[in-house]
Coordinates of C-alpha atoms and ligand atoms in Angstrom, one line a residue:
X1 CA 42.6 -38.8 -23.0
X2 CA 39.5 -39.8 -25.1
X3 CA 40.4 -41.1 -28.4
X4 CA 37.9 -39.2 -30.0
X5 CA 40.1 -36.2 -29.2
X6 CA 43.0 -38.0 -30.5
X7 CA 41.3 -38.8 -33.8
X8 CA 40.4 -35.1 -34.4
X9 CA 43.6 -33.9 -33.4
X10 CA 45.5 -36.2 -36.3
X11 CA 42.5 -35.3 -38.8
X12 CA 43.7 -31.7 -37.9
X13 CA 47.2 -32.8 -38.5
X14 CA 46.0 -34.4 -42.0
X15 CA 44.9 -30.3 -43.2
X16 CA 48.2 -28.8 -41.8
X17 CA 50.7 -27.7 -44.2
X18 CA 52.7 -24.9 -44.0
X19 CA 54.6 -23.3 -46.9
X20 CA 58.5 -22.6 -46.6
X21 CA 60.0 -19.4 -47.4
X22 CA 62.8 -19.8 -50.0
X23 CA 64.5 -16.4 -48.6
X24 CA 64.7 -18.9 -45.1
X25 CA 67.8 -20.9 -46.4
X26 CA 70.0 -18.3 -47.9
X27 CA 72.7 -16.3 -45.6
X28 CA 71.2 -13.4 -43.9
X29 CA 72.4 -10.9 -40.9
X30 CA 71.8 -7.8 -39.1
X31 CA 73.1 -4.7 -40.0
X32 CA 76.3 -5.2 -38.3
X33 CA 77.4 -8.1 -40.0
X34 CA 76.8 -11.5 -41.3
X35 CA 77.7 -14.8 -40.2
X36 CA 78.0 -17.3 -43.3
X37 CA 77.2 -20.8 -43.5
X38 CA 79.0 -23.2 -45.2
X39 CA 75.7 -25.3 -46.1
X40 CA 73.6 -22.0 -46.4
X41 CA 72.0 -22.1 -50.0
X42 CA 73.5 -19.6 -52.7
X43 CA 70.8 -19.8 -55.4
X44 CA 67.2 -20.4 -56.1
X45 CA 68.5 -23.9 -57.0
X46 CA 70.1 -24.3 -53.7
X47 CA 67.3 -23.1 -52.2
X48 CA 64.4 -25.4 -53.7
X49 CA 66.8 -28.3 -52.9
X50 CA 66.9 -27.6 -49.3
X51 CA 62.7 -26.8 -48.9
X52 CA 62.7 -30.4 -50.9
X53 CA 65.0 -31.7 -47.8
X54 CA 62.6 -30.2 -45.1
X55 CA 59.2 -31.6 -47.1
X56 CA 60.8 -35.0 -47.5
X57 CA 61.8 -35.2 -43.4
X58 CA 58.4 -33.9 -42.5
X59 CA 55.9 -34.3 -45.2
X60 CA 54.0 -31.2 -44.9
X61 CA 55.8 -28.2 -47.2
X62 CA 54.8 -29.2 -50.6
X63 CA 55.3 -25.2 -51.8
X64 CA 57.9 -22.6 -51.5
X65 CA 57.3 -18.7 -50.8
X66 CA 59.3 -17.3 -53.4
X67 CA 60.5 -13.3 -54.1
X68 CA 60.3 -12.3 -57.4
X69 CA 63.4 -9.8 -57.5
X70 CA 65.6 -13.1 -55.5
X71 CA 64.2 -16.4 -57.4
X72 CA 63.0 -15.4 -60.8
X73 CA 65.7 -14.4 -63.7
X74 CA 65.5 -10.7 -64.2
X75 CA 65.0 -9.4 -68.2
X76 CA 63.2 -12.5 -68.9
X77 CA 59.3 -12.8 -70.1
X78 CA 57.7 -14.2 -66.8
X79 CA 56.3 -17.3 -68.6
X80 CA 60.0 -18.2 -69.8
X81 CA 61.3 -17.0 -66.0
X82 CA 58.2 -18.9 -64.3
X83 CA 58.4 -22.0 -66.1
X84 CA 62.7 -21.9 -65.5
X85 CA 61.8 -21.5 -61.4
X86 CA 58.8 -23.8 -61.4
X87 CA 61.0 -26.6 -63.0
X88 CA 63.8 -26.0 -60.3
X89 CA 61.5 -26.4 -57.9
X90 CA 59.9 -29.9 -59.3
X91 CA 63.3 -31.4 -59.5
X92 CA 64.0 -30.9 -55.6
X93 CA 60.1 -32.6 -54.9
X94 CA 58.7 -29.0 -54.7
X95 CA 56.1 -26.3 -55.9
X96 CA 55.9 -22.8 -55.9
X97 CA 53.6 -21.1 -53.5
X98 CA 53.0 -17.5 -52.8
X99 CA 54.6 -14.9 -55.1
X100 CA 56.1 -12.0 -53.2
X101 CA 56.5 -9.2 -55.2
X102 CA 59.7 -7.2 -54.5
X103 CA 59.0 -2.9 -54.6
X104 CA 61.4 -2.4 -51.4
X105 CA 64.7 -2.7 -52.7
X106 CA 65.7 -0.8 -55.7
X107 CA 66.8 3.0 -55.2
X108 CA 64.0 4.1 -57.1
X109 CA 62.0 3.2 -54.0
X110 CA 63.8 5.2 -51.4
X111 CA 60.5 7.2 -50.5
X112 CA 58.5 4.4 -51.3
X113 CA 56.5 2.2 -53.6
X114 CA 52.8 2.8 -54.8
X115 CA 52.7 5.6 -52.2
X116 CA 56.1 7.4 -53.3
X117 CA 55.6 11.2 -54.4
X118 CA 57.3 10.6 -57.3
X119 CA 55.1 9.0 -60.4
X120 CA 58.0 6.9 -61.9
X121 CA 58.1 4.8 -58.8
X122 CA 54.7 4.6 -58.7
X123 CA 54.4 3.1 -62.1
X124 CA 57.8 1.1 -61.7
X125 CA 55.8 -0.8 -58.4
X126 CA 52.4 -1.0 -60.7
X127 CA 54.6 -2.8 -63.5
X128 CA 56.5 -4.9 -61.4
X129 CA 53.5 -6.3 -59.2
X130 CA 51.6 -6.3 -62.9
X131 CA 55.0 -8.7 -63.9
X132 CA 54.5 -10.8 -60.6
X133 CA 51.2 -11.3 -61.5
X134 CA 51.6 -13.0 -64.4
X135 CA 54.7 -15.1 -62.9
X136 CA 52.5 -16.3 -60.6
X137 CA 49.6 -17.3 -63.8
X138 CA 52.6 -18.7 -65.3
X139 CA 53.5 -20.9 -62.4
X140 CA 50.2 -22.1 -61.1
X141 CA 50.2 -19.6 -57.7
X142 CA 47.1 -18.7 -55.7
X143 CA 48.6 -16.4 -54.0
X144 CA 50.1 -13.3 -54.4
X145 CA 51.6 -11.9 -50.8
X146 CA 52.3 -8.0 -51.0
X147 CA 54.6 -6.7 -48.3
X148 CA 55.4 -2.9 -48.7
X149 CA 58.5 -0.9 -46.7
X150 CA 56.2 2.3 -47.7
X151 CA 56.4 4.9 -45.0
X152 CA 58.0 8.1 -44.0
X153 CA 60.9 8.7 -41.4
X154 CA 60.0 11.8 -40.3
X155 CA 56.9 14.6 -39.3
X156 CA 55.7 16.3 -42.1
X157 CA 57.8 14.0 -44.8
X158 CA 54.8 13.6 -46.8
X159 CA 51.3 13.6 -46.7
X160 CA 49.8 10.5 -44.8
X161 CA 46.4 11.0 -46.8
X162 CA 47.8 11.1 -50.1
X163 CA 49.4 8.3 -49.5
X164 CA 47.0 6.1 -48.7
X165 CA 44.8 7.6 -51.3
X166 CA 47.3 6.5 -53.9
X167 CA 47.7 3.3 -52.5
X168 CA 44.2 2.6 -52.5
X169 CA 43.7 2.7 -55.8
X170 CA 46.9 1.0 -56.8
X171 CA 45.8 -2.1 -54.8
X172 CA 42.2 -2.0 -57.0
X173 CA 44.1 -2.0 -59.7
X174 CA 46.3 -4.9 -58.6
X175 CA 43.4 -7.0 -57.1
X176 CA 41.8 -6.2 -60.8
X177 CA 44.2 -7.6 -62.7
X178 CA 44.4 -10.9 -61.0
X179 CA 43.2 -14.2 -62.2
X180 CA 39.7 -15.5 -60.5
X181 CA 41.9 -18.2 -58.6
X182 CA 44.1 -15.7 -57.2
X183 CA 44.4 -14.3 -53.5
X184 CA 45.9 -11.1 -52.9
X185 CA 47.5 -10.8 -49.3
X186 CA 47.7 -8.0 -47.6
X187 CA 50.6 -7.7 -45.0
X188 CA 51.2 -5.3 -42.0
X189 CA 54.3 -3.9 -40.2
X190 CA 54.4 -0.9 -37.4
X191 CA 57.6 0.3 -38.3
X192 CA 61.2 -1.0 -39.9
X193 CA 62.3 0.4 -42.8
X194 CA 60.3 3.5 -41.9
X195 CA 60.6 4.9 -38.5
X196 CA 57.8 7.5 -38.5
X197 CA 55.1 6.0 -40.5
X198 CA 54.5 3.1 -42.2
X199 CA 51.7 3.1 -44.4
X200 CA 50.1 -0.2 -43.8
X201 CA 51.0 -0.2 -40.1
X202 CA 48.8 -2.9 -38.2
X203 CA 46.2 -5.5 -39.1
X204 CA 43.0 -2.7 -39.7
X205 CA 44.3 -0.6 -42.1
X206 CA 45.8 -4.1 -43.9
X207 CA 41.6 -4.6 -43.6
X208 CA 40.7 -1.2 -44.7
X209 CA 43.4 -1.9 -47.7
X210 CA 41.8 -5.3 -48.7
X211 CA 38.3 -4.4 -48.9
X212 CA 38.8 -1.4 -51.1
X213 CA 40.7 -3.7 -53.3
X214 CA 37.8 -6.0 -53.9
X215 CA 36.6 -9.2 -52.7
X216 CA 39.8 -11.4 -53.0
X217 CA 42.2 -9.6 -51.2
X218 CA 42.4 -10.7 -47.4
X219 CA 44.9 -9.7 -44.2
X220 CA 48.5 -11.2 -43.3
X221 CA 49.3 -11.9 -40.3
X222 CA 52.9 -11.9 -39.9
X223 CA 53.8 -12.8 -36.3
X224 CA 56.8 -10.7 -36.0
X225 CA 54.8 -7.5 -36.8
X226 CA 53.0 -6.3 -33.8
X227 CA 54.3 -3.9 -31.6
X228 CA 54.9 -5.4 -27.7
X229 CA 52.4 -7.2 -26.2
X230 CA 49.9 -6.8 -28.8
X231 CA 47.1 -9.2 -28.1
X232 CA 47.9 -11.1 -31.7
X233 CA 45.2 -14.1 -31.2
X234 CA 42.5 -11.3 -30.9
X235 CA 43.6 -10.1 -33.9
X236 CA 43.2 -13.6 -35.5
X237 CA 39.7 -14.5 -34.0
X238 CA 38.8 -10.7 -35.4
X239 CA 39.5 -11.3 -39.2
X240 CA 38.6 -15.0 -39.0
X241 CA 34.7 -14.0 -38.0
X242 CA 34.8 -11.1 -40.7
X243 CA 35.9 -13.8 -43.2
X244 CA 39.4 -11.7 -43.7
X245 CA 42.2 -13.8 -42.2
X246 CA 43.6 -15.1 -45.5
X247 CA 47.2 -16.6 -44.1
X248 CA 50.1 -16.1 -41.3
X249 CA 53.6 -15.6 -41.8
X250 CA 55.0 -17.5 -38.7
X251 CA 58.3 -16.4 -36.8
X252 CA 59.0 -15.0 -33.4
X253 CA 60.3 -12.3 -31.5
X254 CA 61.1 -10.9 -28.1
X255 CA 61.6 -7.7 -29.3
X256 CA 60.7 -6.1 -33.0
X257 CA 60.8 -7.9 -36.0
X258 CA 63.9 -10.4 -34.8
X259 CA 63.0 -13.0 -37.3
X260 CA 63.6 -16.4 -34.6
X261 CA 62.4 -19.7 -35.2
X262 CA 58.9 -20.5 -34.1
X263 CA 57.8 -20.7 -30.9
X264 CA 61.5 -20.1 -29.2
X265 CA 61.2 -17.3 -27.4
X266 CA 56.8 -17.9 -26.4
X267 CA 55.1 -21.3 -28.0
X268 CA 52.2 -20.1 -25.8
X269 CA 51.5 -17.2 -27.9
X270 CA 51.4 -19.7 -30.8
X271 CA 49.1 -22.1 -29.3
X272 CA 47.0 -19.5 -28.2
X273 CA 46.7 -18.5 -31.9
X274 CA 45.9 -21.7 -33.2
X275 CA 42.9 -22.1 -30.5
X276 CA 41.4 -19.5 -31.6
X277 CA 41.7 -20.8 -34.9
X278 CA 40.5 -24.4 -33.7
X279 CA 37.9 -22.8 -31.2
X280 CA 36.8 -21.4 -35.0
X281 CA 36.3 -24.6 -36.6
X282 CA 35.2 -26.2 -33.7
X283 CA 31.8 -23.3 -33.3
X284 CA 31.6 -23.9 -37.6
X285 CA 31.4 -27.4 -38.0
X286 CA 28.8 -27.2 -40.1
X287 CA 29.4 -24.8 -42.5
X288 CA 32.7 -26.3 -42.6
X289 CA 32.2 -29.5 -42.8
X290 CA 34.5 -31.0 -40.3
X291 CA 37.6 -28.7 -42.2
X292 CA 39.8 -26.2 -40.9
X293 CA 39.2 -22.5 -42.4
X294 CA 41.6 -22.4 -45.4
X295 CA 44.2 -20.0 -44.0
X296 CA 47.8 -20.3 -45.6
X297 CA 50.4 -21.4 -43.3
X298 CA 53.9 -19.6 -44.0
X299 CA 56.8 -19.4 -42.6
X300 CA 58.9 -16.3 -42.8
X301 CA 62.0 -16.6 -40.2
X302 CA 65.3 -15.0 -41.3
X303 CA 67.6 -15.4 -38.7
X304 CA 71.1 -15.6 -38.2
X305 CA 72.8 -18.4 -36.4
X306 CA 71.4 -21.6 -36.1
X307 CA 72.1 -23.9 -39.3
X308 CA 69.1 -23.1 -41.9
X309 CA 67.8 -26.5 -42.1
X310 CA 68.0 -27.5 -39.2
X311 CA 66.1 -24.5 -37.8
X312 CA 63.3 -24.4 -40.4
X313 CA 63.0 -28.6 -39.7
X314 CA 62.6 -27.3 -35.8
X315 CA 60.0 -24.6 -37.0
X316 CA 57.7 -26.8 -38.8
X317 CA 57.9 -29.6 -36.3
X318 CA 57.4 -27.1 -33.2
X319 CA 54.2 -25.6 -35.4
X320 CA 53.0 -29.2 -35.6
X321 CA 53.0 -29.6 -32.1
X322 CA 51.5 -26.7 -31.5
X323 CA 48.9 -27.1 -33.7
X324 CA 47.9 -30.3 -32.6
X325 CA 47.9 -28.8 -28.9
X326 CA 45.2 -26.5 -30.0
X327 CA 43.6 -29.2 -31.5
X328 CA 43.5 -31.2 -28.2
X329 CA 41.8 -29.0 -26.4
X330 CA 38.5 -30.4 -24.3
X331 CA 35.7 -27.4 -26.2
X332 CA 33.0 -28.8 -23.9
X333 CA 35.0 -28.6 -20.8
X334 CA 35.6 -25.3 -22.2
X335 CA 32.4 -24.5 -23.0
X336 CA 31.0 -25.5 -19.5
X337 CA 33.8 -23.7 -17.6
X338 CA 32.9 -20.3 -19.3
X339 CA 28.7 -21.2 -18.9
X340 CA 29.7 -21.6 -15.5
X341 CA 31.8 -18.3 -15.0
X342 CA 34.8 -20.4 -14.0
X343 CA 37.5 -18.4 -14.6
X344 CA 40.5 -20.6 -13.4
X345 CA 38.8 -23.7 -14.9
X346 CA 38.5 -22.5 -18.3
X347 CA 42.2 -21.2 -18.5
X348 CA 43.4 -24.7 -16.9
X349 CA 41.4 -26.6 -20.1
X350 CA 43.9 -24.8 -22.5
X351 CA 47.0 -25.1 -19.8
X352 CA 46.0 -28.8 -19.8
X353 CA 46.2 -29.3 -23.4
X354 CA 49.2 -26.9 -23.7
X355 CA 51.0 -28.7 -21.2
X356 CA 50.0 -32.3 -23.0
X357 CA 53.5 -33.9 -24.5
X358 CA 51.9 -34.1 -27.7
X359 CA 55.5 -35.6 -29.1
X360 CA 53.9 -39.2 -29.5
X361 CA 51.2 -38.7 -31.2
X362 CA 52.9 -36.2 -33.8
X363 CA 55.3 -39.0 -34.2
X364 CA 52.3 -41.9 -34.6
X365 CA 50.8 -39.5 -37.3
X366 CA 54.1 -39.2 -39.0
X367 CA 55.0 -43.3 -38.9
X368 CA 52.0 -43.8 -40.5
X369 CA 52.8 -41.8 -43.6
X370 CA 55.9 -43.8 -43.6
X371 CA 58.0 -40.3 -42.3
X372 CA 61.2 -40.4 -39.9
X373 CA 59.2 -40.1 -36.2
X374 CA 61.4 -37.4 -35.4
X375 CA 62.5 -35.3 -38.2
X376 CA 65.3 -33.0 -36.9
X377 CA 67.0 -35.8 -34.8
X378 CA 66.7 -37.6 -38.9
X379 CA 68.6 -34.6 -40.2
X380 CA 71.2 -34.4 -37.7
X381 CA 72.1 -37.9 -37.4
X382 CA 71.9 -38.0 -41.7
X383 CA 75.5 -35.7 -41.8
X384 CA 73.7 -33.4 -44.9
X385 CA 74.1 -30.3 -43.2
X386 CA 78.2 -30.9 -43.4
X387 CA 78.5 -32.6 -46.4
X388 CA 76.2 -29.6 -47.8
X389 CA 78.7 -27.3 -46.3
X390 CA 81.8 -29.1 -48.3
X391 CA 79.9 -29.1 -51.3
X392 CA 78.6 -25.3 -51.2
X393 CA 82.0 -24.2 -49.7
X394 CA 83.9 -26.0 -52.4
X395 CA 81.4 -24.8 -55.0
X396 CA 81.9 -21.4 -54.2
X397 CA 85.6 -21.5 -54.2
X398 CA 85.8 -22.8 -57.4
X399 CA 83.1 -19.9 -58.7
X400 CA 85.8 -17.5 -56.9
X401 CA 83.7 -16.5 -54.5
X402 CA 84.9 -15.7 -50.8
X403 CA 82.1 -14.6 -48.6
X404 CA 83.6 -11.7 -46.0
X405 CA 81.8 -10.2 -42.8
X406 CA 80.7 -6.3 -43.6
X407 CA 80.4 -4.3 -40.9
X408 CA 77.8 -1.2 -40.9
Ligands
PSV501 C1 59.2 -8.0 -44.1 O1 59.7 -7.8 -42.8 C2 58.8 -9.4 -44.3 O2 58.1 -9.9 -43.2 C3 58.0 -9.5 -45.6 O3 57.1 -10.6 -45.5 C4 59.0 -9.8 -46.6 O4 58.5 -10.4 -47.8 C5 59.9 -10.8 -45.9 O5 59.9 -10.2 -44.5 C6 61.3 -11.0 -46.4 O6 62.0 -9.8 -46.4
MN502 MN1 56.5 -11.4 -43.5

């Protein structure tokens, strides 16, 4: 392969990072149970140490997603509860990233958040995302990531338009209220908690959402939220050309929402994503001066059974080589193939480059910056993950704590 190709691949490599969710290394489950882990992490503390663990292996997750109602201390002024989190997070070799307001979880939300019928929850969503707001001016965040569960279960439940009226305005009014610096993401979901409707359901009323909001609000792309075989790289190359792709939450799925590591169940979908987003940069050159489009990388995976770290080290090194997949592909052959209307030629330019073993030349980029060549092989052979285990499992213990399967 030319080496020019190999130089722009690991300039590519030099502009990807991708932010780790701090809700990724706790315990989670299904509804039918959960399956603990010993070395799964029990507090924000916990959590910021093991992000620090997966940014030290791999060099590339200098910030943490964190939740406001799961990392911040609740009753406490958000510059005293930002400035506790944002100094957790410093100690483990960390920063905090996106702020995810939390307006899904607290009874007063059962029919909703900023579209429920009832004003108090309305108001109790405005104040909270109003509190987030200023957690994130407290810690230095550009980003504040809004997910909403809003929706109804059933025909007739509620008035879709109303709904949407309401939270049109309530999103103005959030956008508003931000700092200059500040993004406000918009993320979409077809269904899950609401079965019927969901009020931000897919990725153009997310658009429709963030352009009444005002000029810094822009679409999230979480890969786990597109119904089956939803075209998702279309969706990508769409909001990238209207300037509206403003970050990814990356996980995958064979199903609905299922949470799995990146890439496990169809890498291909994921390369094809970042092609378009490479294709992007590749047709801007100019305008961006050699860059990538500044698109926030995120994980958000939540699964149940593979060890934490060790799956969110496999995440970020499969998104690497995926990434610098899409980054190897030949444009001009590309380009030529399509002139030409050659069909099978044009899809074997991206199977070639999909197909490269891209493995060395992750692992060159990574020696350089003085980085274990192969992270999750680092972590495994290091024993963390069971001394974590002892250590967490005895912690626990001695706080009284006995972790027990519920079953639904
Ligand atoms: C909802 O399914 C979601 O994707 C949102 O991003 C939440 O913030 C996250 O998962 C954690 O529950
Ligand atoms: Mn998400």
């Amino acid at each position: 392969m030319q080496d020019k190709r190999i130089r722009a691949a690991m300039s590519a490599l030099d502009q990807f990072v991708i932010e780790l969710p701090s809700w990724g290394f706790a315990d989670t489950g299904t509804r039918f149970g959960k399956f603990f882990q010993d070395a799964a992490a029990s507090s924000t503390d916990e959590k910021f140490h093991d992000a620090g663990v997966v940014h030290k292996l791999t060099g590339v997750c200098p910030t943490v997603a964190v939740h406001v109602l799961w990392d911040f201390e609740r009753g406490k002024k958000p510059r005293a509860a930002g400035a506790e989190t944002a100094r957790l997070a410093k100690t483990h070799g960390v920063a905090i990233g996106s702020i995810n307001p939390n307006v899904f979880q607290d009874p007063q939300y059962k029919l909703g958040s900023f579209c429920s019928p009832d004003k108090s929850a309305r108001k109790a969503a405005m104040q909270h995302t109003l509190d987030s707001i200023a957690l994130g001016k407290a810690v230095g965040s550009n980003l504040l990531s809004l997910w909403l569960a809003d929706g109804t279960n059933y025909p007739g439940q509620d008035s879709i338009l109303r709904r949407k009226h309401e939270l049109q305005a309530a999103l103005k009014e959030v956008h508003d209220a931000m700092p200059g610096r500040m993004t406000l993401l918009v993320e979409y979901k077809p269904f899950e908690p609401a079965f019927y409707h969901t009020d931000i359901a897919d990725w153009g009323m997310a658009y429709i959402f963030a352009k009444h909001a005002g000029k810094r609000a822009k679409v999230l792309v979480d890969t786990g939220h597109h119904l089956p075989a939803c075209n998702i790289e279309h969706i990508v190359a769409f909001l990238l050309d209207e300037g509206m792709l403003g970050g990814f939450h990356f996980n995958d799925r064979k199903y609905a929402d299922d949470d799995l590591t990146l890439g496990s169940i169809d890498p291909y979908a994921v390369f094809r994503i970042f092609d378009q987003i490479a294709q992007y940069a590749f047709d801007h050159d100019d305008d961006l001066g050699g860059k990538l489009p500044g698109v926030a990388y995120m994980v958000d995976q939540s699964h149940n059974l593979k060890p934490k770290l060790e799956a969110m080290v496999q995440t970020v090194m499969t998104a690497q080589d995926l990434f610098a997949k899409a980054n190897l592909v030949d444009r001009k052959a590309l380009a030529a193939a399509r002139k030409a209307g050659d069909i099978v030629a044009a899809e074997g330019v991206l199977r070639d480059a999909f197909e490269l073993d891209v493995r060395p030349i992750v692992a060159s980029w990574r020696l350089a910056r003085n980085l274990p060549a192969d992270p999750l092989h680092e972590l495994r052979q290091s024993g963390l993950i069971a001394q974590l285990g002892k250590d967490r499992a005895a912690a626990r213990k001695a706080r009284g704590e006995t972790p027990s399967a519920s079953y639904a």
